mmCIF file with all atom_site columns, C-alpha atoms in Angstrom:
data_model
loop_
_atom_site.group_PDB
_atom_site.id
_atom_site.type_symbol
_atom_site.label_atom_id
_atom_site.label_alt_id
_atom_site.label_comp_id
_atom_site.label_asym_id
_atom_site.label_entity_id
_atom_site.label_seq_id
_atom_site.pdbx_PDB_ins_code
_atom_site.Cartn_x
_atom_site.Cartn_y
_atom_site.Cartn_z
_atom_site.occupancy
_atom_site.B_iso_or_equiv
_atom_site.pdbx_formal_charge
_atom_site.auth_seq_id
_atom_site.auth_comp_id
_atom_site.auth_asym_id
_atom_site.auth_atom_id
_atom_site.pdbx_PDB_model_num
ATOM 1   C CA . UNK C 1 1   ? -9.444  1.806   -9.049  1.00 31.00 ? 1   UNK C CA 1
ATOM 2   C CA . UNK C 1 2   ? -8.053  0.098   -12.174 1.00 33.00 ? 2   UNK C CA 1
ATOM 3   C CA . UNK C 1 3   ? -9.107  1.768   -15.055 1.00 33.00 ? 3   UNK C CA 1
ATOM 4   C CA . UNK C 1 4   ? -9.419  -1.922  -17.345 1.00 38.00 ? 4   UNK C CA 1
ATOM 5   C CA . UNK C 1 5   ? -12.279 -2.917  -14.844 1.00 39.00 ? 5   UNK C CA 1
ATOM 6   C CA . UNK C 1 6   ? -15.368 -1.497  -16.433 1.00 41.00 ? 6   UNK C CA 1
ATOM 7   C CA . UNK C 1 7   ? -17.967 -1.932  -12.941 1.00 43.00 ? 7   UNK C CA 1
ATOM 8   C CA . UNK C 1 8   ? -20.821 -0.826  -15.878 1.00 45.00 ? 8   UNK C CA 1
ATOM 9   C CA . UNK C 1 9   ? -20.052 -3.661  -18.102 1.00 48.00 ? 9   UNK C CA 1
ATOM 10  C CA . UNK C 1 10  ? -21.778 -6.929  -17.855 1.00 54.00 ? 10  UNK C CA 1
ATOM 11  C CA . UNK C 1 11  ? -20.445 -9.934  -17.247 1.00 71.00 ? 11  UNK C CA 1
ATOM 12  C CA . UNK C 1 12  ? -22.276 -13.154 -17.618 1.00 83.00 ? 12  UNK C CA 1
ATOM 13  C CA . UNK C 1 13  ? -23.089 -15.817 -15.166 1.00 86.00 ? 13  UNK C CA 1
ATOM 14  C CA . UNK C 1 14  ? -20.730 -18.014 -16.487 1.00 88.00 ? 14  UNK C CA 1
ATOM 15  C CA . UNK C 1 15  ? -17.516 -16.046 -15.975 1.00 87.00 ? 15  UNK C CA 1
ATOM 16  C CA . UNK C 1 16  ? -18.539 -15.118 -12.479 1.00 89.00 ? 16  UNK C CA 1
ATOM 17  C CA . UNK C 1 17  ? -19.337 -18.636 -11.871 1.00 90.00 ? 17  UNK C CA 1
ATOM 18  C CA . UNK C 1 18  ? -15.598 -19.732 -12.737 1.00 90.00 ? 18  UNK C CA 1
ATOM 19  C CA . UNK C 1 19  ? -13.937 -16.590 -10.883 1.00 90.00 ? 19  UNK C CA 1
ATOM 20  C CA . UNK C 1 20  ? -15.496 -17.163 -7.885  1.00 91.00 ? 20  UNK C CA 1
ATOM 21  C CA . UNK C 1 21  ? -14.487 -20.959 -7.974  1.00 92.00 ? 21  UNK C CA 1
ATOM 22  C CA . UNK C 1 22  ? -11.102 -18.926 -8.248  1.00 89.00 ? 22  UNK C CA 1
ATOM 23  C CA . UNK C 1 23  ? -11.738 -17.283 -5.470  1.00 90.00 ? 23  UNK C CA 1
ATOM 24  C CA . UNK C 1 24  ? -12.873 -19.911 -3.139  1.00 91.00 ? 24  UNK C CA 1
ATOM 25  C CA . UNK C 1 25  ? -9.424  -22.087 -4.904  1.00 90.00 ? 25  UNK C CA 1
ATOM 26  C CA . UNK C 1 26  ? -6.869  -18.980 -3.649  1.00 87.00 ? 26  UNK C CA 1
ATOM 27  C CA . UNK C 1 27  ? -9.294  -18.877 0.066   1.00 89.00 ? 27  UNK C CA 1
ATOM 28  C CA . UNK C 1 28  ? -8.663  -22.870 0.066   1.00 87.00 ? 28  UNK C CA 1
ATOM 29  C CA . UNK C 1 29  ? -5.165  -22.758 -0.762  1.00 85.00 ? 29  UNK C CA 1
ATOM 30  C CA . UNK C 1 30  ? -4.010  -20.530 2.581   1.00 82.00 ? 30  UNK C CA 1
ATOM 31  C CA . UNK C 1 31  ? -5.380  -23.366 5.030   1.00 74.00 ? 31  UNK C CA 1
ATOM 32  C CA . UNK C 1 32  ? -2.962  -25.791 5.726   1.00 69.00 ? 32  UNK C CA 1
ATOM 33  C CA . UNK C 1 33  ? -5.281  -28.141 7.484   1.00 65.00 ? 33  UNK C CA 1
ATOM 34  C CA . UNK C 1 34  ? -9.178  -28.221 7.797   1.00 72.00 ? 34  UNK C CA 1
ATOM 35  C CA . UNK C 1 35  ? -11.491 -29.333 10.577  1.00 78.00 ? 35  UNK C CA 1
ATOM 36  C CA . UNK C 1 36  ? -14.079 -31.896 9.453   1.00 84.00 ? 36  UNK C CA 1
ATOM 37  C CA . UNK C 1 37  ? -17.046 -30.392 8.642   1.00 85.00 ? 37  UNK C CA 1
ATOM 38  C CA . UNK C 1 38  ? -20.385 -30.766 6.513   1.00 85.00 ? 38  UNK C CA 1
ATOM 39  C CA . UNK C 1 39  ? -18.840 -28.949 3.847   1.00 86.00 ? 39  UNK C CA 1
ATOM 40  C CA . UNK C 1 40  ? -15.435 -31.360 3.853   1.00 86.00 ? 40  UNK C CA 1
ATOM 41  C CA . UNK C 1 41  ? -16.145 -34.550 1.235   1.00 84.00 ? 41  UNK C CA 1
ATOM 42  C CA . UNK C 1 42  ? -14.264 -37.571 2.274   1.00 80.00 ? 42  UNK C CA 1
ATOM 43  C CA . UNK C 1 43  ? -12.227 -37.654 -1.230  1.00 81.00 ? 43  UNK C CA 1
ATOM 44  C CA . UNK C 1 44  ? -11.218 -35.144 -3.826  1.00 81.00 ? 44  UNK C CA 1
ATOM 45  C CA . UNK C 1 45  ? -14.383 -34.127 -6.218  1.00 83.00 ? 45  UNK C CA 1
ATOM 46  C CA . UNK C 1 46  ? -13.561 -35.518 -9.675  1.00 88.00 ? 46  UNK C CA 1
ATOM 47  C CA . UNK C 1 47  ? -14.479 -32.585 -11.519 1.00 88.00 ? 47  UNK C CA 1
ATOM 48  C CA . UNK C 1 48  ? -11.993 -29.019 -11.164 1.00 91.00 ? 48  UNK C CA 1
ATOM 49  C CA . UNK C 1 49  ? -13.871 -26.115 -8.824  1.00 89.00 ? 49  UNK C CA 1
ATOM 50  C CA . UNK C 1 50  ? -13.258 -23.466 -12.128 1.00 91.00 ? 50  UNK C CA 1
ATOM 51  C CA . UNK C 1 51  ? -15.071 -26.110 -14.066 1.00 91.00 ? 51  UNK C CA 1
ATOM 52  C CA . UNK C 1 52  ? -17.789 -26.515 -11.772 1.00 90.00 ? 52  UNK C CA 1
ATOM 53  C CA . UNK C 1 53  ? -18.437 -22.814 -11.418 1.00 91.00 ? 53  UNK C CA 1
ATOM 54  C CA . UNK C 1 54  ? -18.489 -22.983 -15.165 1.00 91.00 ? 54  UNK C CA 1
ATOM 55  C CA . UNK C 1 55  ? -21.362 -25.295 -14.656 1.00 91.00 ? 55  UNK C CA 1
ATOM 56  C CA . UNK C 1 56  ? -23.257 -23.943 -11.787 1.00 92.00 ? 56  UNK C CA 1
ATOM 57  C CA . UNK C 1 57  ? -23.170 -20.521 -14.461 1.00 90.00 ? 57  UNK C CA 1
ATOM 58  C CA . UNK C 1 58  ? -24.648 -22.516 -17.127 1.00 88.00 ? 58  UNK C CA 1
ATOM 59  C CA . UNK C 1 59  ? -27.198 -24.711 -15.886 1.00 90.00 ? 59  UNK C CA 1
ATOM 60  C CA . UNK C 1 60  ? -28.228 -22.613 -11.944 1.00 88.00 ? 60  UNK C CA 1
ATOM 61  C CA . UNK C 1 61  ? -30.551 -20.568 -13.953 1.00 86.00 ? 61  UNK C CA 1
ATOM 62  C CA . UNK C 1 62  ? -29.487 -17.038 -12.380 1.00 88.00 ? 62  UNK C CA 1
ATOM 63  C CA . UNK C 1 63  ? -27.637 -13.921 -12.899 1.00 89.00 ? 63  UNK C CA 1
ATOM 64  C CA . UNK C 1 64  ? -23.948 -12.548 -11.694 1.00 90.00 ? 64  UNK C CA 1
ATOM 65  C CA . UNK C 1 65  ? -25.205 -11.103 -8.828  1.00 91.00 ? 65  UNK C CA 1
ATOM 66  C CA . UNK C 1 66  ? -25.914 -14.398 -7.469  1.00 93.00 ? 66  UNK C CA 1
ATOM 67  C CA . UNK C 1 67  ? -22.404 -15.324 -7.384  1.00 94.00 ? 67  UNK C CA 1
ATOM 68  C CA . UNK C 1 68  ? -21.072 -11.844 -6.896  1.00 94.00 ? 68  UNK C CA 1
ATOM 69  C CA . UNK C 1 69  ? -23.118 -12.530 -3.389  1.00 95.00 ? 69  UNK C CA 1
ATOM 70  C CA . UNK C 1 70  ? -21.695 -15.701 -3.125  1.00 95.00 ? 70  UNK C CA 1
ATOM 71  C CA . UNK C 1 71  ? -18.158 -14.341 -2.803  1.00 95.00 ? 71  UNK C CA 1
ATOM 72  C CA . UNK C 1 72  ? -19.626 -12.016 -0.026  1.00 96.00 ? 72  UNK C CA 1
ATOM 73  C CA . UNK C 1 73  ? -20.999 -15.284 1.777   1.00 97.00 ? 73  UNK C CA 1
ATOM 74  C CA . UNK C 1 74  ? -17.622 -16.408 0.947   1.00 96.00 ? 74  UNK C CA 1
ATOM 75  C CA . UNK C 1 75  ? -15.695 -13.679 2.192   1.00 94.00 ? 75  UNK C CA 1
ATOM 76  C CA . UNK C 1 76  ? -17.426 -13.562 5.648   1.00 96.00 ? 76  UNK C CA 1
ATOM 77  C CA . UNK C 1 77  ? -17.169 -17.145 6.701   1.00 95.00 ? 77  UNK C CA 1
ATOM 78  C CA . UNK C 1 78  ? -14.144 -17.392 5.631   1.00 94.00 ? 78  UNK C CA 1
ATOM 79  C CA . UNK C 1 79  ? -13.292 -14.234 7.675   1.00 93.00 ? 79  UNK C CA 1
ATOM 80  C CA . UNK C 1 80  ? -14.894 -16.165 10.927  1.00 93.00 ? 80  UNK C CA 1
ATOM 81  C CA . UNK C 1 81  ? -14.423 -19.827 10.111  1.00 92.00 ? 81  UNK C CA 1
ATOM 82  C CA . UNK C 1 82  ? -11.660 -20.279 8.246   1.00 91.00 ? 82  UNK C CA 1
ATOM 83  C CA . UNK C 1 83  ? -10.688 -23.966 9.425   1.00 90.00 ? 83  UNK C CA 1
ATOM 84  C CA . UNK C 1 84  ? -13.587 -24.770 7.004   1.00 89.00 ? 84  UNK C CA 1
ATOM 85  C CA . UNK C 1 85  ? -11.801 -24.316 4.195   1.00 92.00 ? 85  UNK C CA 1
ATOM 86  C CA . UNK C 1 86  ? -9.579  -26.508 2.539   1.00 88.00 ? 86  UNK C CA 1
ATOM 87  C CA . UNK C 1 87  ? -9.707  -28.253 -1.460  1.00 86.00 ? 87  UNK C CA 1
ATOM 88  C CA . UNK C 1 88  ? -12.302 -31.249 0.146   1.00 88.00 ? 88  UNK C CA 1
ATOM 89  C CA . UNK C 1 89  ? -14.892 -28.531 1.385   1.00 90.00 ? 89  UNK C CA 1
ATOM 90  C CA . UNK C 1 90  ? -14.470 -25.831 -1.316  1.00 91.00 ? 90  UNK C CA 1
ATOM 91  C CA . UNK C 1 91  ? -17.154 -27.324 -3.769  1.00 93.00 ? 91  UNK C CA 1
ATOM 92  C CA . UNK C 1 92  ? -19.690 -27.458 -0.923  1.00 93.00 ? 92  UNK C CA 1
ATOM 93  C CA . UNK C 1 93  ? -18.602 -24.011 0.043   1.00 95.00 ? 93  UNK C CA 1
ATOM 94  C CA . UNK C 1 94  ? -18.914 -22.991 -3.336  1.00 95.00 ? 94  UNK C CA 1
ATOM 95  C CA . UNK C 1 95  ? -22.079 -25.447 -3.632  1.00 94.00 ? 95  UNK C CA 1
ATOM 96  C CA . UNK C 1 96  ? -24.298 -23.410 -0.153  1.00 96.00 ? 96  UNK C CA 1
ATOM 97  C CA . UNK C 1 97  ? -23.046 -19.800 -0.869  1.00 96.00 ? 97  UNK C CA 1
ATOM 98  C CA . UNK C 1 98  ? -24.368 -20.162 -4.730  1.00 96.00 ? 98  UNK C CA 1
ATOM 99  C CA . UNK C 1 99  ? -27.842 -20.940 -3.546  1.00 96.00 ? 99  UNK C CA 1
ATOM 100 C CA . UNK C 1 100 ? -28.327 -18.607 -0.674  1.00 97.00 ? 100 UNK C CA 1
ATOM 101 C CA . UNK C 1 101 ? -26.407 -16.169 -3.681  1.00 95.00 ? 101 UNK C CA 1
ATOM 102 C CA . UNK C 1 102 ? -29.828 -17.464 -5.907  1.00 94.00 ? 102 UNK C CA 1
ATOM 103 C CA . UNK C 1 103 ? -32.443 -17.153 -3.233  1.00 94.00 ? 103 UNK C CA 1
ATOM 104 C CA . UNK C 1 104 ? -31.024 -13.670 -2.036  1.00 92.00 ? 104 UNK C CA 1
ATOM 105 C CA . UNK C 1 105 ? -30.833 -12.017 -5.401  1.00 87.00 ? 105 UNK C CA 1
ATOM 106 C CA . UNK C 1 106 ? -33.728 -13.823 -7.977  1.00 86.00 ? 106 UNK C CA 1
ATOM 107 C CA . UNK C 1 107 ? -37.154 -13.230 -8.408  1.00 87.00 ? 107 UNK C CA 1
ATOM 108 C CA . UNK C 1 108 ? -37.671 -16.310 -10.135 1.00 87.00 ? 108 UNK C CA 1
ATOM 109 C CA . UNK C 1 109 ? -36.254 -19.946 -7.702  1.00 88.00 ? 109 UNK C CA 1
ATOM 110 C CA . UNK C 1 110 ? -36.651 -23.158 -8.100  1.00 92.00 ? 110 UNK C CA 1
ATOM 111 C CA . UNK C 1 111 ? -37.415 -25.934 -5.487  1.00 92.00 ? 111 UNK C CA 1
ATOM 112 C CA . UNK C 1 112 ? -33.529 -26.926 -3.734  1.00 93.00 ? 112 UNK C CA 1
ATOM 113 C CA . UNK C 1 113 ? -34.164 -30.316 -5.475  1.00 94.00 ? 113 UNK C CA 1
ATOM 114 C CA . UNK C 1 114 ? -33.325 -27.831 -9.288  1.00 94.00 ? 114 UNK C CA 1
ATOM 115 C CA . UNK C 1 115 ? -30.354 -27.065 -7.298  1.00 93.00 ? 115 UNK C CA 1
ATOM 116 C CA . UNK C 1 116 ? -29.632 -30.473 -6.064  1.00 94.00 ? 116 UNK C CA 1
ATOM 117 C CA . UNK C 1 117 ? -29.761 -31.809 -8.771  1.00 93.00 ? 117 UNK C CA 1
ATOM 118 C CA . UNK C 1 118 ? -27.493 -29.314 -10.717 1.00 91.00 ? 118 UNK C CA 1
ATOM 119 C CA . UNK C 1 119 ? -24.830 -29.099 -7.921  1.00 92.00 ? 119 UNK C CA 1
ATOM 120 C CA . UNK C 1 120 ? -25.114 -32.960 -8.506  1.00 90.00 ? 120 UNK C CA 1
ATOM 121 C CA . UNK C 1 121 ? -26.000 -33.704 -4.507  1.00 92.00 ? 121 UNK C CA 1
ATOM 122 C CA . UNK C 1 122 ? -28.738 -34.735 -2.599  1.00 94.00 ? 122 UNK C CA 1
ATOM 123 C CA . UNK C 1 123 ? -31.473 -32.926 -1.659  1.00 96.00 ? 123 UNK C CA 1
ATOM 124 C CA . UNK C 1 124 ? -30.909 -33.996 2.224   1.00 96.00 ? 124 UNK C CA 1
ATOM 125 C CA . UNK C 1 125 ? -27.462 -32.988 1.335   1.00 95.00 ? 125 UNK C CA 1
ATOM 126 C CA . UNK C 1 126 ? -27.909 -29.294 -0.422  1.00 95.00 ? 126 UNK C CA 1
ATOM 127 C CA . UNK C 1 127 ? -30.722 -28.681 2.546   1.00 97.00 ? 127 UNK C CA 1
ATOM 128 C CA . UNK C 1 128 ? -28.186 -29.165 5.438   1.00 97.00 ? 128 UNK C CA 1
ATOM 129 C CA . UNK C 1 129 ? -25.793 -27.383 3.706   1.00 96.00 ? 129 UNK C CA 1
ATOM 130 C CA . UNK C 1 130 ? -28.012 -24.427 3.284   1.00 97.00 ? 130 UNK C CA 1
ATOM 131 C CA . UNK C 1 131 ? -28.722 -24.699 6.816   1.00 96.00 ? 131 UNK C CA 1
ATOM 132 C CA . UNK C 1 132 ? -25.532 -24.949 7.986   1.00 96.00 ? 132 UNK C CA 1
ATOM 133 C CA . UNK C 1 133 ? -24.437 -21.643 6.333   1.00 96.00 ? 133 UNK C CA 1
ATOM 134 C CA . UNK C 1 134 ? -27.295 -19.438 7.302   1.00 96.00 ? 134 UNK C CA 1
ATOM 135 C CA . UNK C 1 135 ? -26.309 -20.447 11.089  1.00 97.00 ? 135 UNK C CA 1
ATOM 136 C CA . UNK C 1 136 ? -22.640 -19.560 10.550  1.00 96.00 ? 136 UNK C CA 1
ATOM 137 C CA . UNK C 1 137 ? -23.420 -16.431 8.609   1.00 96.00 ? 137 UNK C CA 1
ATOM 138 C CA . UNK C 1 138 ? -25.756 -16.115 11.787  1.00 95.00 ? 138 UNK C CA 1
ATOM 139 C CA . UNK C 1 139 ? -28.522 -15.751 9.505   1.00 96.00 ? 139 UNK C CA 1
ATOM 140 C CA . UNK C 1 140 ? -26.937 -12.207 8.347   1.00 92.00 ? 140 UNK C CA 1
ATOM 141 C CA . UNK C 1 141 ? -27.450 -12.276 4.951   1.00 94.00 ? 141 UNK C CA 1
ATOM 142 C CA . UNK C 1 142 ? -27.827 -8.327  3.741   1.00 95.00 ? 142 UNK C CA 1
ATOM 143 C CA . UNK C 1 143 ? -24.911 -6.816  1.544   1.00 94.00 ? 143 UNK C CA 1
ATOM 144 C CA . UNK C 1 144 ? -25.008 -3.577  1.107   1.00 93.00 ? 144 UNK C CA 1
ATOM 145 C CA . UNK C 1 145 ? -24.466 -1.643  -2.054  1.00 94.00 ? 145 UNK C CA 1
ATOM 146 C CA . UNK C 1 146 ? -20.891 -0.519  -2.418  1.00 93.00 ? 146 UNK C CA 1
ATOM 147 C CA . UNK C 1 147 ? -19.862 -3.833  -0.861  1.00 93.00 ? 147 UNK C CA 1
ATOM 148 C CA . UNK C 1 148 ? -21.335 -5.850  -3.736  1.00 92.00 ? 148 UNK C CA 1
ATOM 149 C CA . UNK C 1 149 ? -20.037 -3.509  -6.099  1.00 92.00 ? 149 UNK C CA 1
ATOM 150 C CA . UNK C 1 150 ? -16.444 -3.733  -4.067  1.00 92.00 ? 150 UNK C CA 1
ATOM 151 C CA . UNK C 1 151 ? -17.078 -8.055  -4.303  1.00 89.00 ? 151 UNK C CA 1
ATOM 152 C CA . UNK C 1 152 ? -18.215 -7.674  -8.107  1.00 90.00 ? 152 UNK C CA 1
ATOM 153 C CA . UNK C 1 153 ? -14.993 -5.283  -8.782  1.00 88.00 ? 153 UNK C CA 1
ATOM 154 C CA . UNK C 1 154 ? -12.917 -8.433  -6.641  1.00 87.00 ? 154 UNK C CA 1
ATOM 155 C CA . UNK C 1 155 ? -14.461 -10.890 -8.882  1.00 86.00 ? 155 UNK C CA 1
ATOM 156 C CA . UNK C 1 156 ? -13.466 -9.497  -12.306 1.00 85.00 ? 156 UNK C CA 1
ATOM 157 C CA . UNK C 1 157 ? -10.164 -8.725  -10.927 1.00 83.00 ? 157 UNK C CA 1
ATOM 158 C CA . UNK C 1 158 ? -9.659  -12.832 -10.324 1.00 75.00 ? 158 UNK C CA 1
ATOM 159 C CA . UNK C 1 159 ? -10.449 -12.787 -14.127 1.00 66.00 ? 159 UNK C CA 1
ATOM 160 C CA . UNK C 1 160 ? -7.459  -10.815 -15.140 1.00 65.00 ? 160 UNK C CA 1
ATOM 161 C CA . UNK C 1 161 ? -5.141  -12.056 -12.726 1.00 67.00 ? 161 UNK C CA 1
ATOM 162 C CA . UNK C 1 162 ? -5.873  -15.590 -13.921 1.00 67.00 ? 162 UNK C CA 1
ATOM 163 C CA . UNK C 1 163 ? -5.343  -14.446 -17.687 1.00 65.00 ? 163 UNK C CA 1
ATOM 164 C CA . UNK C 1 164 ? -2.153  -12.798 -16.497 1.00 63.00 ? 164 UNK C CA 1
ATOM 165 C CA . UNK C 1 165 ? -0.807  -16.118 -14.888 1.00 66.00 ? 165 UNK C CA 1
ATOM 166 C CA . UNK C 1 166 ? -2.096  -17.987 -17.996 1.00 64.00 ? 166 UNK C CA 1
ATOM 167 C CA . UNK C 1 167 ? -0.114  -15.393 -20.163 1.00 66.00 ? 167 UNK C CA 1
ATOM 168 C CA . UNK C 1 168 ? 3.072   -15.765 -17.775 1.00 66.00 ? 168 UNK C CA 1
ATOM 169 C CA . UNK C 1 169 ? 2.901   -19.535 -18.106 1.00 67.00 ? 169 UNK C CA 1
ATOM 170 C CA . UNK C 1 170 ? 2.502   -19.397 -21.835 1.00 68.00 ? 170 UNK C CA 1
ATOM 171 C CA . UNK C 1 171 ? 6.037   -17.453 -21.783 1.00 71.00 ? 171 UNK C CA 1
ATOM 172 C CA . UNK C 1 172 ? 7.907   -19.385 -19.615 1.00 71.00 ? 172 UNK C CA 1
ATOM 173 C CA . UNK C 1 173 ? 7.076   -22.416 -22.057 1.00 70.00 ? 173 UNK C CA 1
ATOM 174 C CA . UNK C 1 174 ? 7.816   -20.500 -24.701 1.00 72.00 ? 174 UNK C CA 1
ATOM 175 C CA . UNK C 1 175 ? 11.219  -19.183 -23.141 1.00 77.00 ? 175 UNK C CA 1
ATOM 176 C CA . UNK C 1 176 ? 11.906  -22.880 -22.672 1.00 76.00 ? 176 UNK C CA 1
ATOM 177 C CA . UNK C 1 177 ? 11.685  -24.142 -25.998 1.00 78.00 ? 177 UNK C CA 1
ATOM 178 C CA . UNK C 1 178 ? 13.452  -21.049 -27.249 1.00 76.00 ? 178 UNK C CA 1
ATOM 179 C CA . UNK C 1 179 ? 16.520  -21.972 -24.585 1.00 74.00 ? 179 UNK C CA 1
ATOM 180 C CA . UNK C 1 180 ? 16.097  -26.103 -25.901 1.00 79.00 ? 180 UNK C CA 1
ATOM 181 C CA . UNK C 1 181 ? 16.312  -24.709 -29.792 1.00 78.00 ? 181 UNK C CA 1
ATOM 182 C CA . UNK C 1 182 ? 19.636  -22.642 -29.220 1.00 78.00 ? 182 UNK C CA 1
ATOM 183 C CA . UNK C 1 183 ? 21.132  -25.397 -27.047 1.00 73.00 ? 183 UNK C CA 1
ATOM 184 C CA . UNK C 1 184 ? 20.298  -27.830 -29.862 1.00 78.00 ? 184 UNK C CA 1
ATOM 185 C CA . UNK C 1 185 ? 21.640  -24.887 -32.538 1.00 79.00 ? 185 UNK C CA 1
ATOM 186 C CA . UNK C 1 186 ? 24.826  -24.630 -30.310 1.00 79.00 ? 186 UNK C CA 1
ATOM 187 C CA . UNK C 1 187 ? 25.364  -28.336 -30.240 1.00 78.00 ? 187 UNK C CA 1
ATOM 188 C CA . UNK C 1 188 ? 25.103  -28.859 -33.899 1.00 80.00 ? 188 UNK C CA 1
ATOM 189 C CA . UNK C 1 189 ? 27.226  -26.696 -34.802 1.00 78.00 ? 189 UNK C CA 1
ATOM 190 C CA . UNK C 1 190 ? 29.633  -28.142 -32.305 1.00 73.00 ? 190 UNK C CA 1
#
């Protein structure tokens, strides 16, 4: 196990929110092609998956385990269905795990027209999605223990490799503008 991922520590709703639109990005991103499905929209979403996870974390009313649960959802359709995912389905993926996520883990849930309305769909919408995932998850919706702690321990992992990539790119820019500075030294003092 990596010692820099603290399992004990908390992490909010927010951050798991945008990892596990990571997640569901890096899931998307091996598919070549998609079937059509109820998940696929007919054109690109306008708004970027990590900033609608940031969204869903703000506004869905829930904890991290939600979305720690949602990865799990994530994980096994994905694992069985995998022509469903593709960058037109993933915030509809992202959209039906959250809320079976909610309504597996909270005490406390709202009517699916909350959610509706904060996934910014319909309610007929949001309801056949939820329906449609139950039926491909066959209705198998139990996780336990050390596999949420194994998805949570996933999640946070997406965190750092995402701040390592961000740090990689911020060095390669930098590298570049140090290589443009001594070409321009070099050619002035041609």
């Amino acid at each position: 196990m990596n010692p820099s991922i603290n399992l004990n520590s908390s992490t909010g709703p927010v951050e798991m929110g945008i990892n596990l639109a990571w997640f569901i990005e890096s899931l998307c991103s091996q598919q070549k092609s998609s079937v059509d499905s109820v998940f696929k929209c007919v054109s690109p979403v306008q708004i970027q998956l990590p900033e609608y996870g940031q969204r869903l974390g703000l506004y869905m009313a829930c904890d991290e385990s939600a979305f720690v649960s949602a990865s799990i959802f994530i994980e096994r359709l994905y694992s069985n269905f995998p022509q469903y995912f593709c960058s037109l389905s993933a915030h509809k993926l992202m959209c039906a795990s959250v809320l079976l996520g909610v309504k597996f883990n909270q005490d406390l849930i709202y009517a699916n027209s909350f959610y509706a309305e904060t996934f910014g769909i319909s309610l007929i919408e949001l309801n056949k999605l939820e329906s449609v995932m139950l039926q491909l998850l066959g209705f198998s919706l139990f996780i336990d223990p050390t596999t949420f702690n194994l998805a949570r321990a996933r999640l946070l992992k997406v965190q750092l490799w995402k701040e390592q990539e961000r740090i990689a790119e911020e060095n390669r820019v930098l590298m570049k503008i140090r290589h443009q500075q001594q070409y321009e030294q070099q050619q002035q003092q041609q």
